[in-house]
Coordinates of C-alpha atoms in Angstrom, one line a residue:
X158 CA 39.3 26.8 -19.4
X159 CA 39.1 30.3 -18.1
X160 CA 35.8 32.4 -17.3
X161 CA 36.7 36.1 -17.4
X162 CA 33.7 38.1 -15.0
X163 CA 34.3 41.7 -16.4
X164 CA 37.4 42.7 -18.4
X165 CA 37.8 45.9 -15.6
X166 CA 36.7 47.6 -13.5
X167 CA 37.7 51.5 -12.4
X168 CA 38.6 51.1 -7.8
X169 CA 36.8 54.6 -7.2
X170 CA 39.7 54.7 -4.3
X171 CA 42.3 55.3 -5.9
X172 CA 41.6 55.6 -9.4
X173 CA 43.5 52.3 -10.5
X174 CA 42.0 49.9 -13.1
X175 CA 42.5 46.7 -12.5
X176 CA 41.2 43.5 -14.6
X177 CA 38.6 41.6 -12.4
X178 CA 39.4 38.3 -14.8
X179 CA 42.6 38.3 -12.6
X180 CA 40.6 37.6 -9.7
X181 CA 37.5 35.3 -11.3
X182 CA 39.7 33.0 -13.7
X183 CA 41.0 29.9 -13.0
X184 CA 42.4 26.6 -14.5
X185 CA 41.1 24.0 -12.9
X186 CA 44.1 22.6 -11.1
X187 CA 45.2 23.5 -7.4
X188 CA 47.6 26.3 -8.5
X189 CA 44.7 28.0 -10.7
X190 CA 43.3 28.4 -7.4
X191 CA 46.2 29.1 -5.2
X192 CA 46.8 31.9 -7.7
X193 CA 43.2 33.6 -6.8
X194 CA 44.1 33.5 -3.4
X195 CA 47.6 35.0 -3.9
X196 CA 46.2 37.8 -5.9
X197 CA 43.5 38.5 -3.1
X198 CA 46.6 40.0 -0.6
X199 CA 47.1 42.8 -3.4
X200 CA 45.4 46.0 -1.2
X201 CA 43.3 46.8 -4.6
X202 CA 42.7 43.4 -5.7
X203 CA 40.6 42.7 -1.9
X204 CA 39.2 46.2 -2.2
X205 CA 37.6 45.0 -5.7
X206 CA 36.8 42.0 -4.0
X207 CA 34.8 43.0 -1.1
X208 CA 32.8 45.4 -2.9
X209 CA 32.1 43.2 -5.7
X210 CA 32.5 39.8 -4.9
X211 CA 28.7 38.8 -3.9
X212 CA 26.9 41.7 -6.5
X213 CA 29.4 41.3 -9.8
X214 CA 31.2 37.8 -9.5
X215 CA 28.1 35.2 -8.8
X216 CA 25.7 37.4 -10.9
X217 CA 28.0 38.1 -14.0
X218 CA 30.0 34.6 -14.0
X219 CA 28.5 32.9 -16.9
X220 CA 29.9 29.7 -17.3
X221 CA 28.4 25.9 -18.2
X222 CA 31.3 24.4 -15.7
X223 CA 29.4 23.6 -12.3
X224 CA 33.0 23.1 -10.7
X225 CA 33.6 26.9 -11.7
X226 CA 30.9 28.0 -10.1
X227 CA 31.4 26.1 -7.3
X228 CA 34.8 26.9 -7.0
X229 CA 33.6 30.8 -7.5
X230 CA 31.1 30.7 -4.3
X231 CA 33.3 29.0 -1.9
X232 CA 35.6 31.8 -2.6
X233 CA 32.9 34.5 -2.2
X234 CA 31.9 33.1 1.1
X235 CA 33.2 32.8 4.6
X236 CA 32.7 29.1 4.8
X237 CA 35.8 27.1 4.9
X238 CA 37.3 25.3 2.0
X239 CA 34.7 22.4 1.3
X240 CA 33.7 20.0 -1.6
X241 CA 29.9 19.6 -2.5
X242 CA 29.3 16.2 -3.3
X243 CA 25.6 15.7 -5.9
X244 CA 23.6 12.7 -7.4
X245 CA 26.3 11.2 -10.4
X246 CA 24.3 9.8 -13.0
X247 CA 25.3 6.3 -12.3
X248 CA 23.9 4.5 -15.6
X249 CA 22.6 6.1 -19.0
X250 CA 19.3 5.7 -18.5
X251 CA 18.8 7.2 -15.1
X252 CA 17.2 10.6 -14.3
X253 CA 16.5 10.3 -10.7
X254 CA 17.8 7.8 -7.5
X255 CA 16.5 7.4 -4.5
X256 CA 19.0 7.5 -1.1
X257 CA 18.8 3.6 -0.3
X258 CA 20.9 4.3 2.6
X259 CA 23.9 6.7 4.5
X260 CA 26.9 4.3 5.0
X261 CA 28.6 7.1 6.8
X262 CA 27.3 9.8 9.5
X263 CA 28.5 13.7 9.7
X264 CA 31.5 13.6 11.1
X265 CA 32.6 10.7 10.2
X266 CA 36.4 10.1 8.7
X267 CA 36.6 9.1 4.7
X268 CA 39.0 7.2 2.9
X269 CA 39.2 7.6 -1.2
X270 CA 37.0 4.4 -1.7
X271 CA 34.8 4.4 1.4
X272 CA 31.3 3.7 0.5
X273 CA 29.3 6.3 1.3
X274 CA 26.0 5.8 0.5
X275 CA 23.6 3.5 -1.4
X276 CA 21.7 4.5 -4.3
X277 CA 19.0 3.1 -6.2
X278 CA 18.4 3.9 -9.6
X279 CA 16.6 2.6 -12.1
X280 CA 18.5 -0.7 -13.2
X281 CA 20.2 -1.4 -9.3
X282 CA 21.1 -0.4 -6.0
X283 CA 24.1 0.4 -6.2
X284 CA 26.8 1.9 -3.9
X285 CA 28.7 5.5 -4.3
X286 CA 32.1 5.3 -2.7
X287 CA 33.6 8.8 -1.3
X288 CA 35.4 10.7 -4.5
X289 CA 38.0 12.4 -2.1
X290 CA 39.5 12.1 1.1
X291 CA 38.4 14.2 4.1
X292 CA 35.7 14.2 6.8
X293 CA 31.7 14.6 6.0
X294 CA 30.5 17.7 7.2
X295 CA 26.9 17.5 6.3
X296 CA 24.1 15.4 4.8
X297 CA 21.6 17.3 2.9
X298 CA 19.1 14.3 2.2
X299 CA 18.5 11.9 4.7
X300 CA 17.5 8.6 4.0
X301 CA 14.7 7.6 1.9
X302 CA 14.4 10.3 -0.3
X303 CA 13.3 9.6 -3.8
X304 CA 13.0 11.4 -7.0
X305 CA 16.4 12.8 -6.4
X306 CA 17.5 14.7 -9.7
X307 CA 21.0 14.2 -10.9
X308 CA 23.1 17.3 -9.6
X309 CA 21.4 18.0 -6.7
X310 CA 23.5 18.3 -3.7
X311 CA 23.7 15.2 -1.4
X312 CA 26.3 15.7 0.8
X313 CA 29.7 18.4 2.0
X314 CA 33.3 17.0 2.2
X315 CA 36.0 18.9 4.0
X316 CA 39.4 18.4 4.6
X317 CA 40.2 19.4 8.2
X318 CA 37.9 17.9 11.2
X319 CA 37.9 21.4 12.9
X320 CA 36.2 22.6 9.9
X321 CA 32.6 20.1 10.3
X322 CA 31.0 22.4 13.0
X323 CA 31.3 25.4 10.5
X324 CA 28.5 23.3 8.1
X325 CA 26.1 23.0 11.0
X326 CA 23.2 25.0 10.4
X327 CA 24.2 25.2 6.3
X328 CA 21.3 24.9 3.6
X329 CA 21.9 22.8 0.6
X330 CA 23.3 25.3 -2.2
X331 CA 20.9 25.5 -5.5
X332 CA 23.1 24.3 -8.6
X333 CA 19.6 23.5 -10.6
X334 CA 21.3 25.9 -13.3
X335 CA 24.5 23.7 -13.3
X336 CA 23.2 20.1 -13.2
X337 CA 20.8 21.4 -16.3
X338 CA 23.7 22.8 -18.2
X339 CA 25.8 20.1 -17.5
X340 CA 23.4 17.2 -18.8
X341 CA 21.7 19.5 -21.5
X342 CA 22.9 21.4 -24.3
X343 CA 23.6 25.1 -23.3
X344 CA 21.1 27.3 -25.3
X345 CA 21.9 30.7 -27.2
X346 CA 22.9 33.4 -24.9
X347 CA 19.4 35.5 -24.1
X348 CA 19.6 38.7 -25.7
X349 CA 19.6 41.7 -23.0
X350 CA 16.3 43.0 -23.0
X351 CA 14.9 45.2 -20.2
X352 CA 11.1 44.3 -21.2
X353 CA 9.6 40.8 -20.8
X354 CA 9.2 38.8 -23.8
X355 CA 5.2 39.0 -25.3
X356 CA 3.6 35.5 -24.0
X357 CA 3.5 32.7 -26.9
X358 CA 0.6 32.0 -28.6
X359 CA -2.2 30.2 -27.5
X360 CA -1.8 27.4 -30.0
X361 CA 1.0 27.0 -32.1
X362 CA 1.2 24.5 -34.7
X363 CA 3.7 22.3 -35.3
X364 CA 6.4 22.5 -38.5
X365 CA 5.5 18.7 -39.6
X366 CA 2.4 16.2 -38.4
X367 CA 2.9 15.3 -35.1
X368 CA 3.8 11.8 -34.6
X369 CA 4.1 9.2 -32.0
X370 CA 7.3 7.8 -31.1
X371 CA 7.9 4.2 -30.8
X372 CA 9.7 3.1 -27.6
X373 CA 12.3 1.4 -30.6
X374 CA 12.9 5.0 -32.0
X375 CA 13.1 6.8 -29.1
X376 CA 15.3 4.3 -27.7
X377 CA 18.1 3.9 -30.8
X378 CA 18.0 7.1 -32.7
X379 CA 20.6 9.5 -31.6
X380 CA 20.1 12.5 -29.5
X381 CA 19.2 15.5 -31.5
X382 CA 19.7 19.3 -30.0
X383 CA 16.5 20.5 -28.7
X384 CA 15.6 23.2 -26.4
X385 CA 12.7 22.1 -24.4
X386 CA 11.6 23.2 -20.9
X387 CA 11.6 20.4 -18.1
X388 CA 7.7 20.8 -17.8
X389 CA 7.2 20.6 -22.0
X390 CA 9.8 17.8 -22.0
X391 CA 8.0 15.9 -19.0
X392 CA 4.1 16.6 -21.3
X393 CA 5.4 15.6 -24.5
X394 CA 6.9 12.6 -22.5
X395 CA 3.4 11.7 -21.2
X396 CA 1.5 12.6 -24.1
X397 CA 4.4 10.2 -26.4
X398 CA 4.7 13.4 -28.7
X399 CA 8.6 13.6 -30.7
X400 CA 9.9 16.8 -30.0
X401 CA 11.9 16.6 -33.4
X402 CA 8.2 18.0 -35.2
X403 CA 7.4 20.6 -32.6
X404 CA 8.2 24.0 -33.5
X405 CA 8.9 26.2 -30.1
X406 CA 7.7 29.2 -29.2
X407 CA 9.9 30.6 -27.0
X408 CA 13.2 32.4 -26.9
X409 CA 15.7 30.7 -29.7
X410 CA 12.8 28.3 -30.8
X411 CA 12.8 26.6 -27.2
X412 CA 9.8 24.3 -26.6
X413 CA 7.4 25.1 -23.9
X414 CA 4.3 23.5 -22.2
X415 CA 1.9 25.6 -24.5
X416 CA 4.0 24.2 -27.6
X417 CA 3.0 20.8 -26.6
X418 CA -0.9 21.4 -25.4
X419 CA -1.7 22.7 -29.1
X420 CA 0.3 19.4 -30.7
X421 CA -2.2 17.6 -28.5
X422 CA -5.0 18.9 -29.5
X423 CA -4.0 17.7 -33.3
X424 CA -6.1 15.3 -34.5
X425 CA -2.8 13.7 -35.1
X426 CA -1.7 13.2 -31.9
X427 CA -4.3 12.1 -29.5
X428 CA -3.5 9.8 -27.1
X429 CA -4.9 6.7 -26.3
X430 CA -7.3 7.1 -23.3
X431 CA -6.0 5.7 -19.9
X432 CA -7.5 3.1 -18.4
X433 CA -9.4 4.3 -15.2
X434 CA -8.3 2.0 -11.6
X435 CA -11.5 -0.1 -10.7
X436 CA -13.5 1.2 -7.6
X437 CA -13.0 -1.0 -4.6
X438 CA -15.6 -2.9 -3.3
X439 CA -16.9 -1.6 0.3
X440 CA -14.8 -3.5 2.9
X441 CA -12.4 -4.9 0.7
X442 CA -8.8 -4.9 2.3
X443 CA -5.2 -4.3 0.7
X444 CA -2.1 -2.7 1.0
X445 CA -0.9 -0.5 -1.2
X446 CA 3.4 -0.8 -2.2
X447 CA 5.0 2.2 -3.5
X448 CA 7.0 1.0 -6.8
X449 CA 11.2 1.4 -6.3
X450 CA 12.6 2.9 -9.2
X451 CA 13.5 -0.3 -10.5
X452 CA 10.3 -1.8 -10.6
X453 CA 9.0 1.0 -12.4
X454 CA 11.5 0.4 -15.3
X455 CA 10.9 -3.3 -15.2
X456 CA 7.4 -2.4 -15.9
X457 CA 8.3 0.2 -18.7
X458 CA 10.9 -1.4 -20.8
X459 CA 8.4 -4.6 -20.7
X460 CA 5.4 -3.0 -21.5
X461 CA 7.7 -1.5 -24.3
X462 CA 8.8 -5.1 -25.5
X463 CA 5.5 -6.6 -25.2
X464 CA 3.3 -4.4 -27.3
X465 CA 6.1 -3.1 -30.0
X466 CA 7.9 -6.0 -31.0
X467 CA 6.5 -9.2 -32.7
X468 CA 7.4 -12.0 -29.9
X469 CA 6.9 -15.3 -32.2
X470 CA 7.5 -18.6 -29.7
X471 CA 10.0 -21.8 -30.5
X472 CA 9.8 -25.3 -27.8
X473 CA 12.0 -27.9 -27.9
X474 CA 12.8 -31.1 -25.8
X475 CA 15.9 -31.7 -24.5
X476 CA 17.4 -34.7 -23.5
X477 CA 20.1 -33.7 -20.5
X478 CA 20.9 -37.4 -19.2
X479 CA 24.2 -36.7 -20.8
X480 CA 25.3 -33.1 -19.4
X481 CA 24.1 -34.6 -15.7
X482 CA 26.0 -37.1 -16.1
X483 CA 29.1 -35.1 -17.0
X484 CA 28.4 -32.6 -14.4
X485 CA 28.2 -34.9 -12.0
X486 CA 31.4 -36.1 -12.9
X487 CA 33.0 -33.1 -12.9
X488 CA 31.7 -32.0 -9.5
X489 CA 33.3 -35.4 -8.0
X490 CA 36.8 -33.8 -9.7
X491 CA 36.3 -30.8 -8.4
X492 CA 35.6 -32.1 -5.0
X493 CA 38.8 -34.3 -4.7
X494 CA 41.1 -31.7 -6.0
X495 CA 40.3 -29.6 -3.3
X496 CA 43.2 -29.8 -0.5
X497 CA 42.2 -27.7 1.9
X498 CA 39.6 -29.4 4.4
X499 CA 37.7 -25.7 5.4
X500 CA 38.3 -24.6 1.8
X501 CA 34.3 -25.1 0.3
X502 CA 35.1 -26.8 -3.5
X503 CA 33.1 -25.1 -6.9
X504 CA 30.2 -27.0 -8.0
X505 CA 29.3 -26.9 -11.4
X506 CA 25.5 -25.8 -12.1
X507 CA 23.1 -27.1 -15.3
X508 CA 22.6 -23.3 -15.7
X509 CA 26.2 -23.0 -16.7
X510 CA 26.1 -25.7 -19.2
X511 CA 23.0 -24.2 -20.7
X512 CA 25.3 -20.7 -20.8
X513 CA 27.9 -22.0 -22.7
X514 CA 25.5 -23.9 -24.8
X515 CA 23.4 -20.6 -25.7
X516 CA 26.8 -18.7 -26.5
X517 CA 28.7 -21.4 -29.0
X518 CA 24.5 -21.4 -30.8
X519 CA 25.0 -17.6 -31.0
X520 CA 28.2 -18.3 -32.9
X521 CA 26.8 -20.8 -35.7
X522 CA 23.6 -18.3 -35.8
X523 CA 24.6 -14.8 -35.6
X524 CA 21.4 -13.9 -36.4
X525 CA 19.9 -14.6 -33.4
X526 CA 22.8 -12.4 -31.4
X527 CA 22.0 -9.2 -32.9
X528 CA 20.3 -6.2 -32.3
X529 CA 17.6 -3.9 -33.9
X530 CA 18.3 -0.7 -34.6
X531 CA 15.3 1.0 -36.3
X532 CA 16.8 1.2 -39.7
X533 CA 19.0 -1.9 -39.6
X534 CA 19.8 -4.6 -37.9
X535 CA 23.4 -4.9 -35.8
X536 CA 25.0 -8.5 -35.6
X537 CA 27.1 -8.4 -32.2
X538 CA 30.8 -10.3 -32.8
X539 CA 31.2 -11.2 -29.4
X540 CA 28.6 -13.4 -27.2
X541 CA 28.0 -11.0 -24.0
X542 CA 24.9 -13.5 -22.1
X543 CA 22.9 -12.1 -19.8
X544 CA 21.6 -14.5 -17.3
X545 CA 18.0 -13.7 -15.5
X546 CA 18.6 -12.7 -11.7
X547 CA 16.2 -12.4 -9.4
X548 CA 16.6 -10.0 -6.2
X549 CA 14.7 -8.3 -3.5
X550 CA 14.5 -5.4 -6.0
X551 CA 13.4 -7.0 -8.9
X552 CA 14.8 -8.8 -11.9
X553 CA 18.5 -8.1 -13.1
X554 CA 20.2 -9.3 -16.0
X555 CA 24.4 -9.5 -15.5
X556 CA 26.2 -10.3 -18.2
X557 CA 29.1 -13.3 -18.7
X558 CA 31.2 -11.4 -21.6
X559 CA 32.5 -13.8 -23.9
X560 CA 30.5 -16.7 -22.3
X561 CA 32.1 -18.5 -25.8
X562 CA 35.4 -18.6 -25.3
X563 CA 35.5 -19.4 -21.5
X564 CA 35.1 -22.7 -19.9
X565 CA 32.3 -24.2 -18.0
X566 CA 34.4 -23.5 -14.9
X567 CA 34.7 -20.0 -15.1
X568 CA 31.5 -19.4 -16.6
X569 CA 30.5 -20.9 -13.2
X570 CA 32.6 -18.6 -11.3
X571 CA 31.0 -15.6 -12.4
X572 CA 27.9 -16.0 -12.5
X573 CA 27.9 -17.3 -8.7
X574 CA 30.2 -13.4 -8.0
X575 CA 27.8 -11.9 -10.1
X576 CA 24.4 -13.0 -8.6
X577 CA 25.6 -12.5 -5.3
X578 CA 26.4 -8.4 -6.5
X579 CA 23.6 -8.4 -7.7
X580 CA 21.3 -9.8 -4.4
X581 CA 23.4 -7.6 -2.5
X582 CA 23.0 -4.6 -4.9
X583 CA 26.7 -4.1 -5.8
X584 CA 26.8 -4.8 -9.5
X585 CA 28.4 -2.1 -11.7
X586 CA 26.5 -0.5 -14.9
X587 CA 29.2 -2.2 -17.2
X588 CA 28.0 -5.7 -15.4
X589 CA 24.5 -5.7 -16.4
X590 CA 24.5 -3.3 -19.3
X591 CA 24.9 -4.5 -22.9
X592 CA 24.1 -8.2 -23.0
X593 CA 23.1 -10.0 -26.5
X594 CA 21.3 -12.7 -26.0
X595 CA 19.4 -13.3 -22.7
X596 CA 18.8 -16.6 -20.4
X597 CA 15.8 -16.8 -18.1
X598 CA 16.1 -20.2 -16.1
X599 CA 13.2 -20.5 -13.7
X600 CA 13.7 -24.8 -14.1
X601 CA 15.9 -24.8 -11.2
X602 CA 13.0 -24.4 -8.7
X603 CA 11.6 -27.3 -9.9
X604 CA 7.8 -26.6 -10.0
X605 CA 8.2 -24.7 -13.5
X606 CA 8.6 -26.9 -16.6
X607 CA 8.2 -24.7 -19.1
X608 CA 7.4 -20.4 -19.9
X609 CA 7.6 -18.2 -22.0
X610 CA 9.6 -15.6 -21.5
X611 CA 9.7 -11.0 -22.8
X612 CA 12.3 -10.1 -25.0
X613 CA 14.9 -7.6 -23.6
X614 CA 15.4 -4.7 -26.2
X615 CA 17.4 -4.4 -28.4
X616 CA 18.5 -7.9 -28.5
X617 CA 16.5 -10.2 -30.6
X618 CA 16.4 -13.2 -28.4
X619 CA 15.4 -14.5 -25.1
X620 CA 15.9 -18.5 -23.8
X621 CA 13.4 -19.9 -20.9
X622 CA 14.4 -22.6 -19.3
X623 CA 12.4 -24.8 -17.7
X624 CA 13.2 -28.1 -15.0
X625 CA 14.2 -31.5 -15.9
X626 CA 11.3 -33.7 -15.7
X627 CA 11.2 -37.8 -16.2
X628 CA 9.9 -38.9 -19.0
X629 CA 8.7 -42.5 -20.2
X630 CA 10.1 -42.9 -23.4
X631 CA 10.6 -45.6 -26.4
X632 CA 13.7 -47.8 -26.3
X633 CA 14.0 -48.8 -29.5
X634 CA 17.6 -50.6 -28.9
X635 CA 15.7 -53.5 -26.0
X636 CA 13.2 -53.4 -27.8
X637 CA 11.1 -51.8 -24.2
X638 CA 10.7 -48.5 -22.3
X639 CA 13.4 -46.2 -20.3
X640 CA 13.1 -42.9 -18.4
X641 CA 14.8 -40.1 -19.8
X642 CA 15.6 -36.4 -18.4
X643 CA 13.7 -33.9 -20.8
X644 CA 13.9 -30.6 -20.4
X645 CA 11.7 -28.1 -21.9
X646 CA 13.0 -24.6 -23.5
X647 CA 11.4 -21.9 -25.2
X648 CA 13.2 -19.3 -27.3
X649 CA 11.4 -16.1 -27.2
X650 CA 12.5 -14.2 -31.1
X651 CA 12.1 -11.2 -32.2
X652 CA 10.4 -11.6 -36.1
X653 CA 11.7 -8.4 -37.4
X654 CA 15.1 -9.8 -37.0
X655 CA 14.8 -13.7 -36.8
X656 CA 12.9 -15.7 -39.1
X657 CA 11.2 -19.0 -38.1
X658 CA 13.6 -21.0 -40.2
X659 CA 16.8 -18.9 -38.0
X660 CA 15.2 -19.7 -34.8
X661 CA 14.5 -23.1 -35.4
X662 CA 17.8 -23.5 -36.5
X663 CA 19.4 -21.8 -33.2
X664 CA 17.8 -24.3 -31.2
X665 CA 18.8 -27.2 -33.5
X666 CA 22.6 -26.1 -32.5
X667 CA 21.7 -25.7 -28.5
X668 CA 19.6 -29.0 -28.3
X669 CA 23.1 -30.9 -29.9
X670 CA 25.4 -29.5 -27.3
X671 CA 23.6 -30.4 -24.3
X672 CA 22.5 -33.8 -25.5
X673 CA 26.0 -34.4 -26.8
X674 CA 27.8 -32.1 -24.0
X675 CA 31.3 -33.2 -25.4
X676 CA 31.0 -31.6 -28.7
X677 CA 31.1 -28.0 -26.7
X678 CA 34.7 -28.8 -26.2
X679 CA 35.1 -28.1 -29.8

């Protein structure tokens, strides 16, 4: 890609014109920029430079690259060659993190893979390991701050130790205008106009009835291009107003705040009122706990699920005699292969029984391991389970891909790797992202026998397990009574997708392979 600044301009020294696009375009590779510096040691070249270089190059280089830019101002200052490291987005869905902790101090040495600080966002904490080699000359945010937009500056890497003093007293650069034209459509080119434009009307009505947007649609329908200010984006956001039937104001049709006050004020639109906190009694005690940027989308997507889907409830009884008996079994194998004496041998958990069980049901009802999409409904070929974790943080969901076609073993193996990530904060967005059916199994702390449990959108389907309990039962073969294991689960469906009939038919297939844990073999 190449940027020109100005096609020429005229050296009043000596009367030679030389193109300034020489000098402000580069490729993106090491040579594009060895080649700026090379050009620099022609005598007009650096006289066009240091009269130019801070009034012409930062203020005319229009560009939607933030590395561009970036490269452009370290070579318009005196600072020595450095890398400025801001906020990734480190999952779809996230907007802001929060600086969980530095793993490194300035100064310190980095390896390509280091971890260099902890993140939260809002699925995880999650870790950000160094992108380049080099030393870190300077933290910008310390730890602890939250509401950290993506693109802001967090940190400087250089390459040479001598160079970390030079950053000392530096102030975080503003690249507000890159990190929004990175993650947003670049709008129109302004026209040049050396008035200001007339204010916008005081109420502006929209092209088409104002509607709300279901947490569904705004969810699954594909992103459209609109040109929206942050503070109109952040009202209609509030308000639950779709931006696709406002008509902007401003410049190029972009929405602003006053656009969104007059779609308020529709009859159409007006929102529900909020409910107000209680007062506090006089003397009352409490303590109030700010909400981590997971807990806050816990408490969304829920709130979501509860109140826009139709949650319709299935129980069955479950006799497990057989798949304790089997699992005990196979722990005792696993225990006497082990040769090793310090070497610690896998044990085998009901929870991964119930796994594979849920998966090989998914296969002979597809139904149930599907999506919905708004205007149809997407059945999911592969059986991605996501298994209910909880952590300091809050509940995660990582997934066991394929949960089908692996054996009880495995299936035990991962899950064990991928609750510990996830109690310590390390999982990966492609380990808890895009699950199709969900287990929540709150039976293994033995108090709970049975729950209910919220569907996780889009998936149509949620299984809550609950704990083994003895049960007096008929023995119709002496003729007596006998004690049986029975545990209790309740499958949580979505009726837009899965009728009665479907569900009951799901659990049918789940209830036959843990009462008959043999036939899961097949």
């Amino acid at each position: 890609m190449v940027v020109c600044v100005r096609s020429s301009f005229r050296n009043t020294l000596n009367g030679v014109r030389v193109p300034f696009s020489a000098v402000a375009a580069a490729s993106f590779t090491s040579a594009g920029h060895e080649q700026m510096r090379s050009l620099s040691t022609n005598p007009n070249v650096a006289a066009l430079v240091g009269n130019y270089k801070k009034n012409v190059v930062l203020k005319n280089l229009k560009t939607s690259n933030a590395n561009l830019v970036q490269m452009a101002r370290q070579y318009c200052s005196n600072l020595p060659s450095h890398n400025v490291v801001k906020l990734p987005a480190l999952s779809p869905t996230m907007e802001t993190g929060t600086i969980a902790s530095w793993q490194k101090k300035e100064g310190d040495q980095l390896f390509e893979g280091d971890l260099l600080c902890e993140i939260e966002t809002d699925k995880a904490t999650m870790g950000f390991e160094t992108p380049e080699e080099g030393y870190l000359a300077k933290i910008f945010l310390p730890e602890g701050s939250k509401d950290i937009p993506i693109g802001k500056p967090l940190c400087i890497i250089v390459q040479d130790k001598e160079d970390v003093a030079a950053f000392a007293n530096y102030k975080a650069p503003d690249f507000s205008s890159d990190k929004s034209a990175a993650s947003t459509p670049v709008s129109p080119p302004k026209p040049p106009v050396s008035t200001p434009p007339p204010p916008p009307p005081k109420s502006v009505a929209p092209s088409k009835p104002v509607e709300k947007v279901s947490p569904q649609q705004e969810f699954h329908k594909p992103q459209q291009k609109i040109f929206v200010t942050p503070f109109a984006k952040k009202l209609a956001k509030e308000s639950g107003i779709n931006l696709t039937n406002i008509q902007g104001s401003g410049p190029h049709g972009r929405i602003l705040a006053s656009d969104i006050e007059a779609a308020k004020s529709q009859p159409q639109s007006q929102a529900l009122p909020t409910k107000s906190l209680p007062e506090l009694a006089v003397g009352e005690s409490y303590t109030d706990i700010p909400l981590t940027n997971m807990r806050k989308t816990i408490a969304k997507r829920l709130t979501e699920s509860k109140t826009t889907i139709p949650h319709y409830y299935l129980t069955a009884d479950i006799d497990v005699d057989k798949v304790l008996a089997l699992r005990a079994k196979l722990n005792s194998f696993l225990a006497s292969s082990v040769k090793d004496k310090n070497e610690k041998p896998q044990k085998l958990s009901i929870n991964d029984f119930i796994i594979k069980a849920t998966a090989k049901a998914c296969k002979d009802v597809p139904e149930a391991n599907s999506f919905f999409m708004d205007t149809f409904v997407r059945q999911n070929d592969n059986v991605d389970v996501s298994v209910a974790v909880s952590t300091d943080s809050g509940l995660i969901t990582p997934i066991v891909r394929n949960a089908d076609l692996k054996g009880i073993s495995r299936i035990s193996a991962e899950v064990a790797e991928l609750a510990k990530k996830a109690r310590e904060g390390k999982l990966q967005p492609h380990e808890y992202q895009g699950g199709t059916f969900t287990v929540s199994n709150l039976g293994m702390f033995g108090s709970v026998s049975n729950f209910s449990a919220i569907i996780n959108p889009p998936q149509s389907c949620i299984l809550a397990i609950g704990a083994p309990k003895k049960v007096v039962v008929v023995d119709e073969e002496n003729n007596g009574y006998k004690t049986k294991n029975i545990m209790q689960v309740t499958m949580s469906c979505d009726h837009r997708v899965v009728d009665g009939a479907v569900g009951a038919r799901y659990l049918k297939y789940f209830k036959q392979y843990l009462e008959d844990p043999k036939t899961m073999l097949l």
